[in-house]
Coordinates of C-alpha atoms in Angstrom, one line a residue:
Chain K
M54 CA -0.1 -0.2 -0.2
K55 CA 1.6 3.0 -0.8
A56 CA 2.2 5.9 1.5
L57 CA -0.5 8.9 0.1
V58 CA 2.3 11.9 -1.3
R59 CA 0.9 15.6 -1.5
T60 CA 3.2 17.9 -2.9
G61 CA 3.7 21.5 -2.4
R62 CA 2.0 21.5 0.8
Q63 CA 3.6 23.0 3.5
P64 CA 3.2 23.4 7.3
A65 CA 1.7 26.6 9.0
P66 CA 5.0 27.8 10.5
S67 CA 3.4 29.1 13.5
V68 CA 2.0 26.6 15.4
P69 CA 3.9 24.4 17.4
V70 CA 5.3 20.9 15.3
Q71 CA 5.9 17.4 17.8
V72 CA 7.2 14.7 15.4
Y73 CA 7.0 11.9 17.0
T74 CA 9.3 8.7 15.2
A75 CA 11.0 5.0 16.6
Q76 CA 12.9 5.4 19.6
R77 CA 16.4 2.5 19.6
M78 CA 17.0 2.7 22.6
R79 CA 14.1 3.9 25.5
L80 CA 15.7 7.5 26.2
P81 CA 14.4 10.2 24.8
R82 CA 16.1 13.2 25.0
L83 CA 16.9 14.9 28.2
G84 CA 17.4 18.1 27.6
T85 CA 13.8 18.0 25.8
Y86 CA 11.9 16.2 29.5
L87 CA 13.8 18.1 31.7
S88 CA 12.4 21.5 30.5
D89 CA 9.6 19.6 29.0
L90 CA 9.0 19.0 33.3
W91 CA 10.0 22.7 33.3
T92 CA 7.0 23.6 31.3
R93 CA 4.6 22.1 33.5
R94 CA 5.8 22.9 36.7
H95 CA 2.4 23.9 38.3
F96 CA 1.3 20.3 37.7
A97 CA 3.2 19.1 40.0
Q98 CA 2.2 22.5 42.4
H99 CA -1.7 22.1 41.7
L100 CA -1.2 18.2 42.1
I101 CA 0.6 18.8 45.5
R102 CA -1.9 20.9 47.5
T103 CA -4.7 18.4 46.7
Q104 CA -3.0 15.9 48.1
L105 CA -2.2 18.4 51.4
R106 CA -5.8 19.0 50.5
T107 CA -7.1 15.4 50.9
Q108 CA -4.6 13.7 52.8
Q109 CA -6.5 15.0 56.1
S110 CA -4.5 18.9 56.5
G111 CA -7.0 20.9 55.3
T112 CA -8.8 20.9 59.5
V113 CA -7.5 21.8 62.6
F114 CA -7.0 18.5 64.0
G115 CA -5.3 17.6 60.1
Q116 CA -2.3 19.9 60.2
L117 CA -1.9 18.5 64.1
W118 CA -2.5 14.6 63.2
L119 CA 1.2 15.8 60.6
V120 CA 2.6 16.4 63.7
I121 CA 1.3 14.2 66.5
N122 CA 2.1 11.6 64.6
P123 CA 5.6 11.3 64.3
L124 CA 5.7 12.7 67.7
M125 CA 4.3 10.1 69.2
L126 CA 6.3 8.0 67.7
A127 CA 8.9 9.1 68.6
L128 CA 8.3 9.2 72.0
I129 CA 7.3 5.3 72.1
Y130 CA 10.9 5.0 70.7
F131 CA 12.1 7.1 73.7
V132 CA 10.6 4.7 76.0
L133 CA 11.3 1.6 74.3
T134 CA 15.3 2.0 74.2
N135 CA 14.7 3.7 77.5
I136 CA 14.2 0.5 79.0
L137 CA 16.6 -1.4 76.6
R138 CA 19.7 0.4 77.1
E139 CA 20.6 0.2 80.3
R140 CA 20.6 3.6 81.2
S141 CA 18.8 6.5 80.2
G142 CA 19.6 8.6 76.9
G143 CA 18.1 12.5 79.7
A144 CA 17.3 15.2 76.5
P145 CA 20.2 15.1 74.7
F146 CA 18.6 11.4 73.2
L147 CA 15.3 12.6 73.5
A148 CA 16.3 15.3 71.1
H149 CA 18.7 12.6 69.0
L150 CA 15.7 9.9 68.6
T151 CA 13.3 12.5 68.1
V152 CA 14.9 14.6 65.0
C153 CA 16.3 11.6 64.0
V154 CA 12.5 9.1 63.8
F155 CA 11.0 12.9 62.2
A156 CA 13.9 12.8 59.3
F157 CA 13.4 9.1 58.7
H158 CA 9.9 9.7 59.1
L159 CA 10.4 12.1 55.7
V160 CA 12.0 9.6 53.7
S161 CA 9.6 6.8 54.6
T162 CA 6.8 8.3 53.5
S163 CA 8.3 9.5 50.5
V164 CA 8.8 6.1 49.1
T165 CA 5.5 4.9 51.3
S166 CA 3.2 7.4 49.0
S167 CA 5.3 7.6 45.5
A168 CA 5.2 4.4 45.5
R169 CA 1.5 4.3 44.4
S170 CA 1.8 7.6 42.2
V171 CA 1.9 6.1 39.0
T172 CA -0.7 3.2 39.5
R173 CA -3.6 4.8 40.7
S174 CA -3.3 7.5 38.3
G175 CA -4.6 5.2 35.4
K176 CA -6.9 7.5 34.1
L177 CA -4.1 10.4 33.4
I178 CA -1.4 8.2 31.4
L179 CA -3.8 6.9 29.4
N180 CA -5.4 10.3 28.3
T181 CA -3.0 12.9 28.5
A182 CA 1.1 12.5 27.6
F183 CA 3.1 14.7 30.2
P184 CA 6.7 14.0 31.7
R185 CA 5.2 10.7 34.5
S186 CA 8.4 11.4 36.9
L187 CA 6.0 14.6 37.9
L188 CA 3.9 11.3 40.4
P189 CA 6.5 10.7 42.5
I190 CA 8.4 13.9 42.4
A191 CA 5.0 15.4 43.6
A192 CA 4.6 12.8 45.8
V193 CA 7.6 13.5 47.5
L194 CA 8.1 17.0 47.3
T195 CA 4.7 16.2 49.3
A196 CA 6.5 14.6 52.2
F197 CA 8.1 17.2 52.1
V198 CA 5.9 20.1 52.8
R199 CA 4.2 17.0 55.5
F200 CA 8.2 17.4 57.3
L201 CA 8.8 20.8 57.3
P202 CA 5.9 21.4 61.0
T203 CA 7.7 18.6 62.4
M204 CA 11.1 20.4 62.6
L205 CA 8.8 24.0 64.8
V206 CA 8.3 20.5 67.3
Y207 CA 11.8 19.9 66.9
A208 CA 12.9 23.1 67.6
V209 CA 10.9 23.1 71.4
I210 CA 13.2 20.2 72.0
H211 CA 16.6 21.3 70.7
L212 CA 15.5 24.4 73.1
Y213 CA 14.4 22.4 76.2
A214 CA 18.1 20.0 76.3
G215 CA 19.0 23.4 76.4
L216 CA 21.3 22.3 73.2
P217 CA 23.9 24.6 71.5
I218 CA 23.0 27.2 69.2
G219 CA 24.6 28.6 65.9
W220 CA 26.1 28.7 62.5
H221 CA 26.7 25.4 62.9
L222 CA 23.5 24.5 62.4
L223 CA 22.8 25.8 58.5
W224 CA 25.2 22.7 57.9
A225 CA 21.5 21.0 58.3
L226 CA 20.6 22.2 54.8
P227 CA 22.8 20.3 52.6
V228 CA 21.7 17.6 55.6
L229 CA 17.9 17.8 54.6
A230 CA 18.6 18.2 50.8
E231 CA 21.1 14.9 50.2
L232 CA 17.4 13.2 52.4
V233 CA 15.6 14.6 49.9
V234 CA 17.0 13.6 46.4
F235 CA 18.0 10.9 47.9
S236 CA 14.1 10.0 48.5
L237 CA 13.6 11.3 45.2
G238 CA 15.5 8.7 44.1
I239 CA 14.2 5.6 46.0
G240 CA 11.0 6.9 44.9
L241 CA 11.6 7.7 41.1
A242 CA 12.5 3.2 41.1
V243 CA 9.8 2.0 43.2
S244 CA 7.1 3.9 41.3
A245 CA 8.7 2.7 38.1
L246 CA 9.0 -1.0 39.8
Q247 CA 5.1 -0.9 41.0
V248 CA 3.3 -0.8 38.1
Y249 CA 5.4 -4.3 37.2
F250 CA 4.4 -6.0 40.5
R251 CA 1.9 -4.9 42.0
D252 CA 2.3 -6.8 44.9
L253 CA 5.4 -4.1 45.3
S254 CA 3.9 -1.8 48.1
N255 CA 2.5 -4.1 50.0
F256 CA 6.2 -5.0 51.1
L257 CA 7.5 -1.4 51.6
P258 CA 5.9 -1.4 55.2
Y259 CA 8.1 -4.2 56.3
A260 CA 11.3 -3.1 54.4
V261 CA 11.6 0.0 56.0
R262 CA 11.1 -1.1 58.9
L263 CA 13.8 -3.1 59.3
W264 CA 16.1 0.3 57.8
L265 CA 14.1 1.7 60.2
Y266 CA 15.8 -0.6 62.6
S267 CA 20.1 -0.9 60.8
S268 CA 20.0 2.5 60.1
P269 CA 21.7 5.1 63.6
V270 CA 17.5 6.4 65.3
L271 CA 17.0 4.7 67.8
Y272 CA 21.3 4.6 69.0
Y273 CA 24.0 7.1 67.6
V274 CA 26.2 5.5 65.2
D275 CA 29.0 5.7 67.1
E276 CA 27.5 3.1 69.9
V277 CA 27.6 0.3 67.2
P278 CA 29.8 -2.6 67.7
H279 CA 32.9 -3.1 65.2
G280 CA 31.6 -6.4 64.2
I281 CA 28.7 -5.1 62.5
K282 CA 29.7 -1.6 61.6
P283 CA 31.3 -2.6 58.0
L284 CA 27.3 -4.3 57.2
L285 CA 25.8 0.0 58.3
A286 CA 28.5 1.0 54.9
W287 CA 25.5 -0.3 52.6
N288 CA 23.0 1.4 53.8
P289 CA 22.0 4.8 52.4
L290 CA 20.8 6.8 55.3
V291 CA 23.6 5.8 58.0
P292 CA 26.0 9.0 56.8
M293 CA 22.5 10.9 56.8
L294 CA 21.4 10.3 59.6
A295 CA 24.8 10.2 61.3
S296 CA 25.3 13.8 59.8
W297 CA 22.0 15.4 60.7
S298 CA 22.4 13.9 64.6
R299 CA 25.7 15.5 64.8
V300 CA 24.9 18.5 63.8
L301 CA 21.4 19.2 65.3
P302 CA 21.2 17.5 68.4
E303 CA 25.5 17.2 68.7
G304 CA 25.9 20.2 67.6
H305 CA 28.7 20.0 65.3
V306 CA 29.9 20.5 61.6
P307 CA 29.0 17.2 59.8
H308 CA 32.4 15.2 59.3
L309 CA 33.3 15.9 55.8
H310 CA 33.4 12.1 54.3
L311 CA 30.0 11.2 55.5
M312 CA 28.7 15.0 53.7
L313 CA 30.1 13.6 51.0
Q314 CA 29.5 10.1 51.0
G315 CA 25.4 10.9 51.7
A316 CA 26.0 13.0 48.4
A317 CA 27.3 10.3 47.0
W318 CA 23.7 8.0 47.9
A319 CA 21.8 11.0 47.0
L320 CA 23.0 11.9 43.8
G321 CA 23.2 8.4 43.1
A322 CA 19.4 7.1 43.9
L323 CA 18.6 10.1 41.6
V324 CA 20.7 9.3 39.0
V325 CA 19.9 5.2 38.4
G326 CA 16.2 5.9 39.2
G327 CA 15.7 8.5 37.1
L328 CA 17.2 7.1 34.2
F329 CA 15.6 3.7 35.1
F330 CA 11.7 5.0 35.8
V331 CA 12.1 7.8 32.4
S332 CA 13.6 4.4 30.4
R333 CA 10.4 2.7 31.5
E334 CA 7.9 5.3 31.2
R335 CA 6.8 5.9 27.6
E336 CA 6.2 1.9 28.4
F337 CA 3.4 2.4 31.4
A338 CA 0.7 3.4 29.4
V339 CA -0.3 -0.5 28.0
R340 CA 1.1 -2.0 31.2
L341 CA -2.2 -0.2 33.2
Chain O
M53 CA -10.4 -1.9 -7.0
S54 CA -9.3 1.5 -7.5
S55 CA -12.1 2.5 -5.1
L56 CA -10.1 1.3 -2.6
S57 CA -6.7 2.8 -3.5
V58 CA -5.8 5.4 -1.3
S59 CA -3.5 7.5 -3.6
D60 CA -7.3 8.4 -4.4
A61 CA -8.4 9.9 -1.7
A62 CA -8.0 13.3 -2.1
T63 CA -10.5 15.5 -0.7
P64 CA -11.9 18.1 -3.3
R65 CA -10.9 20.6 -1.1
A66 CA -7.5 19.2 -0.5
Q67 CA -7.5 19.5 -4.8
A68 CA -8.6 22.8 -4.3
D69 CA -6.2 24.4 -2.2
P70 CA -2.6 23.3 -2.0
A71 CA -1.6 24.9 0.7
T72 CA -3.7 24.1 3.2
P73 CA -1.2 23.4 6.1
L74 CA -0.2 20.3 7.4
A75 CA -2.5 18.6 10.8
V76 CA -1.0 15.4 10.8
K77 CA 1.4 13.9 9.4
V78 CA 2.1 9.0 9.6
E79 CA 5.0 7.8 7.9
H80 CA 4.6 4.0 7.7
L81 CA 3.7 3.7 11.2
S82 CA 3.9 0.9 13.6
V83 CA 3.4 0.0 16.9
T84 CA 3.9 -2.5 18.7
Y85 CA 3.7 -2.7 22.4
R86 CA 4.3 -5.9 25.6
T87 CA 2.2 -6.4 27.4
S88 CA 1.4 -8.5 30.5
I89 CA -2.0 -10.8 30.2
E90 CA -1.4 -11.8 34.1
K91 CA -4.6 -10.7 35.7
A92 CA -2.8 -9.5 38.7
P93 CA 1.0 -7.8 37.7
T94 CA 3.0 -8.6 40.8
F95 CA 5.8 -10.6 42.5
R96 CA 4.3 -13.3 44.2
N97 CA 2.7 -14.5 40.7
T98 CA 6.4 -14.2 39.0
I99 CA 7.5 -16.4 41.6
S100 CA 5.4 -18.5 40.8
R101 CA 5.3 -18.3 36.6
M102 CA 9.1 -19.4 36.8
G103 CA 8.6 -22.5 38.8
R104 CA 6.2 -23.2 35.8
G105 CA 7.8 -22.1 33.1
Q106 CA 5.1 -20.2 31.8
R107 CA 5.9 -16.3 29.9
V108 CA 2.9 -13.9 30.6
V109 CA 3.7 -10.9 28.1
R110 CA 2.7 -11.0 25.2
E111 CA 3.9 -8.7 21.8
V112 CA 0.5 -6.6 20.6
Q113 CA 1.0 -5.7 17.0
A114 CA -1.8 -2.6 16.9
V115 CA -0.9 -0.9 14.0
N116 CA 0.8 -2.1 11.3
D117 CA 2.3 -0.1 8.4
V118 CA 0.2 2.9 8.4
S119 CA 0.6 5.7 6.2
F120 CA -1.5 9.0 6.1
E121 CA -2.2 13.1 5.5
V122 CA -4.5 14.6 7.0
P123 CA -4.6 18.5 6.0
T124 CA -5.4 21.2 8.9
G125 CA -9.5 21.6 8.9
T126 CA -10.4 18.0 7.9
V127 CA -12.7 16.2 9.7
L128 CA -11.7 12.7 9.7
G129 CA -13.3 9.4 11.2
I130 CA -11.4 6.7 11.8
I131 CA -13.8 3.5 11.3
G132 CA -12.6 -0.7 11.9
A133 CA -13.4 -3.1 13.7
N134 CA -12.9 -3.8 17.4
G135 CA -9.0 -4.9 17.7
A136 CA -8.4 -2.7 14.8
G137 CA -5.7 0.1 16.5
K138 CA -8.2 2.3 15.6
S139 CA -6.6 4.0 19.6
T140 CA -3.6 2.7 19.2
L141 CA -3.5 5.1 16.6
M142 CA -5.1 7.6 18.7
R143 CA -3.0 7.7 21.2
T144 CA -0.2 7.9 19.1
I145 CA -0.5 10.7 17.8
A146 CA -1.3 11.7 21.2
G147 CA 2.5 11.3 21.7
I148 CA 0.4 8.5 24.1
L149 CA 1.9 6.0 22.7
P150 CA 5.9 5.7 21.3
P151 CA 5.5 4.7 17.5
S152 CA 7.4 0.8 16.8
Q153 CA 8.7 2.5 13.2
G154 CA 8.4 4.8 11.8
R155 CA 7.5 8.7 12.2
V156 CA 4.2 10.8 13.3
E157 CA 4.5 14.4 12.6
V158 CA 2.0 16.2 15.0
H159 CA 1.5 20.4 13.8
G160 CA -0.4 22.4 16.3
Q161 CA -1.6 21.6 19.5
V162 CA -3.2 18.3 20.3
S163 CA -6.3 17.5 22.6
T164 CA -7.5 13.8 23.6
L165 CA -10.6 12.8 24.1
L166 CA -10.3 9.1 24.1
S167 CA -11.8 5.9 24.9
L168 CA -11.5 5.7 28.9
G169 CA -12.4 8.6 30.1
V170 CA -11.3 11.8 31.9
G171 CA -10.7 11.9 35.8
F172 CA -8.0 11.3 37.4
N173 CA -8.6 10.8 40.4
G174 CA -12.9 9.7 41.6
Q175 CA -11.6 11.5 44.6
L176 CA -10.9 14.7 44.0
T177 CA -13.9 17.5 42.7
G178 CA -15.1 17.7 38.8
R179 CA -13.5 21.0 39.3
E180 CA -9.8 19.9 40.9
N181 CA -10.1 17.1 37.8
V182 CA -10.6 19.9 35.8
V183 CA -7.2 21.7 37.4
L184 CA -5.2 18.9 37.1
G185 CA -6.0 17.6 34.0
G186 CA -5.4 20.9 32.7
L187 CA -2.1 21.3 34.3
A188 CA -0.8 18.3 32.5
R189 CA -1.5 19.0 29.1
G190 CA 1.0 22.2 29.8
L191 CA -1.4 24.6 30.7
S192 CA -0.1 28.1 33.0
R193 CA -2.5 28.0 35.7
E194 CA -4.3 31.2 34.6
Q195 CA -5.2 29.9 30.8
V196 CA -6.5 26.7 32.7
Q197 CA -8.3 28.8 35.2
D198 CA -10.1 31.2 32.4
K199 CA -11.1 28.0 30.4
Y200 CA -12.8 26.5 33.8
E201 CA -15.6 28.8 33.4
Q202 CA -16.2 27.8 29.8
I203 CA -15.9 23.7 30.7
A204 CA -18.4 24.0 33.9
E205 CA -20.8 26.5 31.9
F206 CA -21.1 24.2 29.2
S207 CA -20.9 20.9 30.9
E208 CA -24.2 22.7 33.0
L209 CA -22.5 19.9 35.9
G210 CA -23.7 22.7 38.5
E211 CA -23.0 22.9 42.0
M212 CA -21.9 19.2 40.7
M213 CA -18.6 20.2 39.7
D214 CA -17.6 21.0 43.1
M215 CA -18.3 17.2 44.0
P216 CA -16.8 13.9 44.0
M217 CA -15.8 13.1 40.8
R218 CA -16.6 8.9 42.2
T219 CA -20.0 10.5 42.1
Y220 CA -21.2 10.9 38.8
S221 CA -23.1 9.3 36.4
S222 CA -20.9 7.4 33.0
G223 CA -23.5 10.4 31.1
H224 CA -21.6 13.4 33.8
G225 CA -18.1 12.4 33.6
A226 CA -18.6 11.3 29.6
R227 CA -20.5 15.7 29.6
L228 CA -16.8 16.9 31.8
G229 CA -15.0 14.6 29.5
F230 CA -15.7 16.8 25.5
S231 CA -15.6 19.4 27.7
I232 CA -12.5 20.0 28.9
A233 CA -11.5 18.6 25.4
V234 CA -13.0 20.8 23.2
H235 CA -11.9 23.6 25.7
M236 CA -8.4 23.3 25.5
E237 CA -8.6 25.2 21.8
P238 CA -6.7 22.4 20.0
D239 CA -5.3 22.5 16.6
I240 CA -6.1 18.9 17.3
L241 CA -8.7 16.8 18.1
L242 CA -8.9 13.1 19.3
I243 CA -11.9 12.2 19.9
D244 CA -12.6 8.1 20.3
E245 CA -15.9 6.3 21.5
A246 CA -16.6 9.4 23.5
L247 CA -19.9 10.2 22.5
S248 CA -22.2 7.9 23.3
T249 CA -22.7 8.7 27.2
G250 CA -24.3 11.9 27.0
D251 CA -28.1 12.5 26.9
A252 CA -29.8 13.2 22.8
R253 CA -29.8 17.0 24.6
F254 CA -25.4 16.7 25.1
K255 CA -25.0 13.9 21.8
R256 CA -26.8 17.6 20.0
K257 CA -24.7 20.3 22.0
S258 CA -21.6 18.2 20.9
A259 CA -22.7 17.7 17.5
Q260 CA -22.7 20.9 17.1
K261 CA -20.1 22.7 18.9
M262 CA -17.9 19.9 16.7
R263 CA -18.9 22.1 13.5
E264 CA -17.9 25.1 15.3
L265 CA -14.1 23.3 15.8
V266 CA -14.6 22.1 12.4
A267 CA -15.3 26.4 10.9
Q268 CA -12.9 27.3 13.0
A269 CA -10.5 25.6 10.2
R270 CA -9.2 22.7 13.1
T271 CA -8.5 19.4 12.5
L272 CA -10.9 16.2 14.5
F273 CA -10.0 13.2 14.0
L274 CA -13.3 10.9 15.4
V275 CA -13.5 7.2 16.7
S276 CA -16.8 5.8 16.8
H277 CA -18.8 2.6 15.8
A278 CA -21.8 5.2 14.8
L279 CA -21.3 5.1 10.9
G280 CA -24.3 7.1 10.7
T281 CA -22.2 10.4 13.6
V282 CA -19.2 9.3 11.2
K283 CA -21.1 10.3 8.4
E284 CA -22.7 12.9 9.0
L285 CA -19.4 15.5 10.4
C286 CA -16.4 13.9 8.6
E287 CA -15.9 13.8 5.1
E288 CA -13.2 11.3 4.7
A289 CA -12.6 8.1 6.8
L290 CA -10.7 6.0 7.1
W291 CA -10.9 2.4 7.7
L292 CA -8.5 -0.1 9.4
H293 CA -8.8 -3.0 9.6
Q294 CA -6.0 -5.6 11.7
G295 CA -3.4 -2.7 12.1
R296 CA -3.6 -2.0 8.8
L297 CA -5.2 1.2 6.1
V298 CA -7.1 -1.0 4.4
M299 CA -8.6 2.4 3.1
R300 CA -9.0 6.3 3.2
G301 CA -11.3 8.3 1.7
P302 CA -14.8 10.6 0.5
T303 CA -16.7 9.2 4.0
D304 CA -19.8 7.9 2.3
E305 CA -17.6 5.5 -0.4
V306 CA -15.3 4.4 3.1
V307 CA -18.1 3.6 5.4
A308 CA -20.6 1.9 2.4
A309 CA -17.2 -0.8 1.9
Y310 CA -16.9 -1.6 5.8
A311 CA -20.9 -2.1 5.8
E312 CA -20.1 -4.0 2.6
F313 CA -17.3 -6.4 4.2
Q314 CA -18.8 -6.9 7.6
E315 CA -21.9 -8.1 6.2
V316 CA -19.9 -10.2 3.7
G317 CA -17.4 -10.8 6.0
E318 CA -14.5 -10.9 3.4
T319 CA -10.7 -11.1 5.5
A320 CA -8.9 -8.2 4.6
T321 CA -5.9 -10.6 3.0
T322 CA -8.4 -10.2 0.1
L323 CA -9.1 -6.9 -0.1
E324 CA -4.9 -6.0 0.1
D325 CA -4.3 -7.5 -2.6
F326 CA -4.5 -4.3 -5.2

């Protein structure tokens, strides 16, 4: 069957032209992809806003719940560790525990809520062409916005415990950036995997719990027995949470090597998770 | 079988004015995708399946070496039996599915109203779905605000706009979907089997709106099994069968041939042997 060829027909110059071709490589051009992502940023913003509204944060108790939930978790762990450990850690340990529980909560809600972000948006994906990574990005940023009020709670504990205040606290910002970028990388990977393995989100809570116990949240990183230390090197959250605790409750400038390790894990996760997601996202429409 | 030859199919309008700009150009397009035929893709099933050595990924060749051009302002009907590749073709033109071979060139902004309806999240209100859908299509916030009023008015949903979409009937959903699609001011509008659920009055209203869009020299693709609608709205039609382009030409001829084919039950292979 011959193609219909009409000579002399020129496309109008003013309209935007889209060309879709078969791509041997599964990756779209990254420059185009990123600029597409940027032009749709309002979609992500609005999605974050509606998610915040629907996740019970529209009411007074909903707002409070954002703070109460992680705070209760921290208090439970504080009681638990005080029973298990021979001595009471006192206020400084409470500060370490709460601030690390809050940071871990940020990572775990980012991961668990991005897991379903793609599969939940079936109809939108089937009917609209847009960069799919906006969905996990919005999920992670929503978790980040929900994390912010917990820092006010920590500030109260910090003051109550009489912990040092100074310029070193600003180091918390790059550590926080590492945590968010790392969560985004994992969130991208997990949300794409969820398309292929729908029971992934059922396993996640167990994985997250195991991850919590193997991270320096319920203990200080220095307390880990020497025999287990090499194992901890494989937990990406160890350098980040160690720096986090060193800066906020312990009041020191973080170790450079831990900052660099954290940055490497965060960027590595973003690159690997991002490339995996982007290489797969064109297939989502037939897999949902 | 000259009446089936695609090269005969230039419309009278196109012949009269060869300078009409091109809207869509499809060249040797094939779309093959791999999809899972499992009930639910899970780790559990994957592991138990590996034990049995089964494969559940199936290749579907939905569109097979299709080429055509559509000038701006055409209303093109796309007809064909179930599984002919109509929806896949629409999704490829919209940029949702990637081509496996060939090339698709689209001049202008595309708006889609595809068979699965609108709606993003049943928990969200109609209003939020409209805003999110518009933003996902790449509109700015101001554009969405402007259009929201028109969409709400045209859909005649009134207070239902502020209710969660899960409370909508399928007709309400279809009305909202059509309103969104036509008010995005697309250069090219793709409509896939979406007019069937509205009530008679809304159907008339949407047919009227489509004629308006065409009068503004918009291009419109209409996938429908309702041959009457296709005949009424489209000047040209395209007939797909099992992923292949069988015929393209004036609607009356294509629809007549298609209707005859369905009654007689000829296979596509007999039609391919031109």
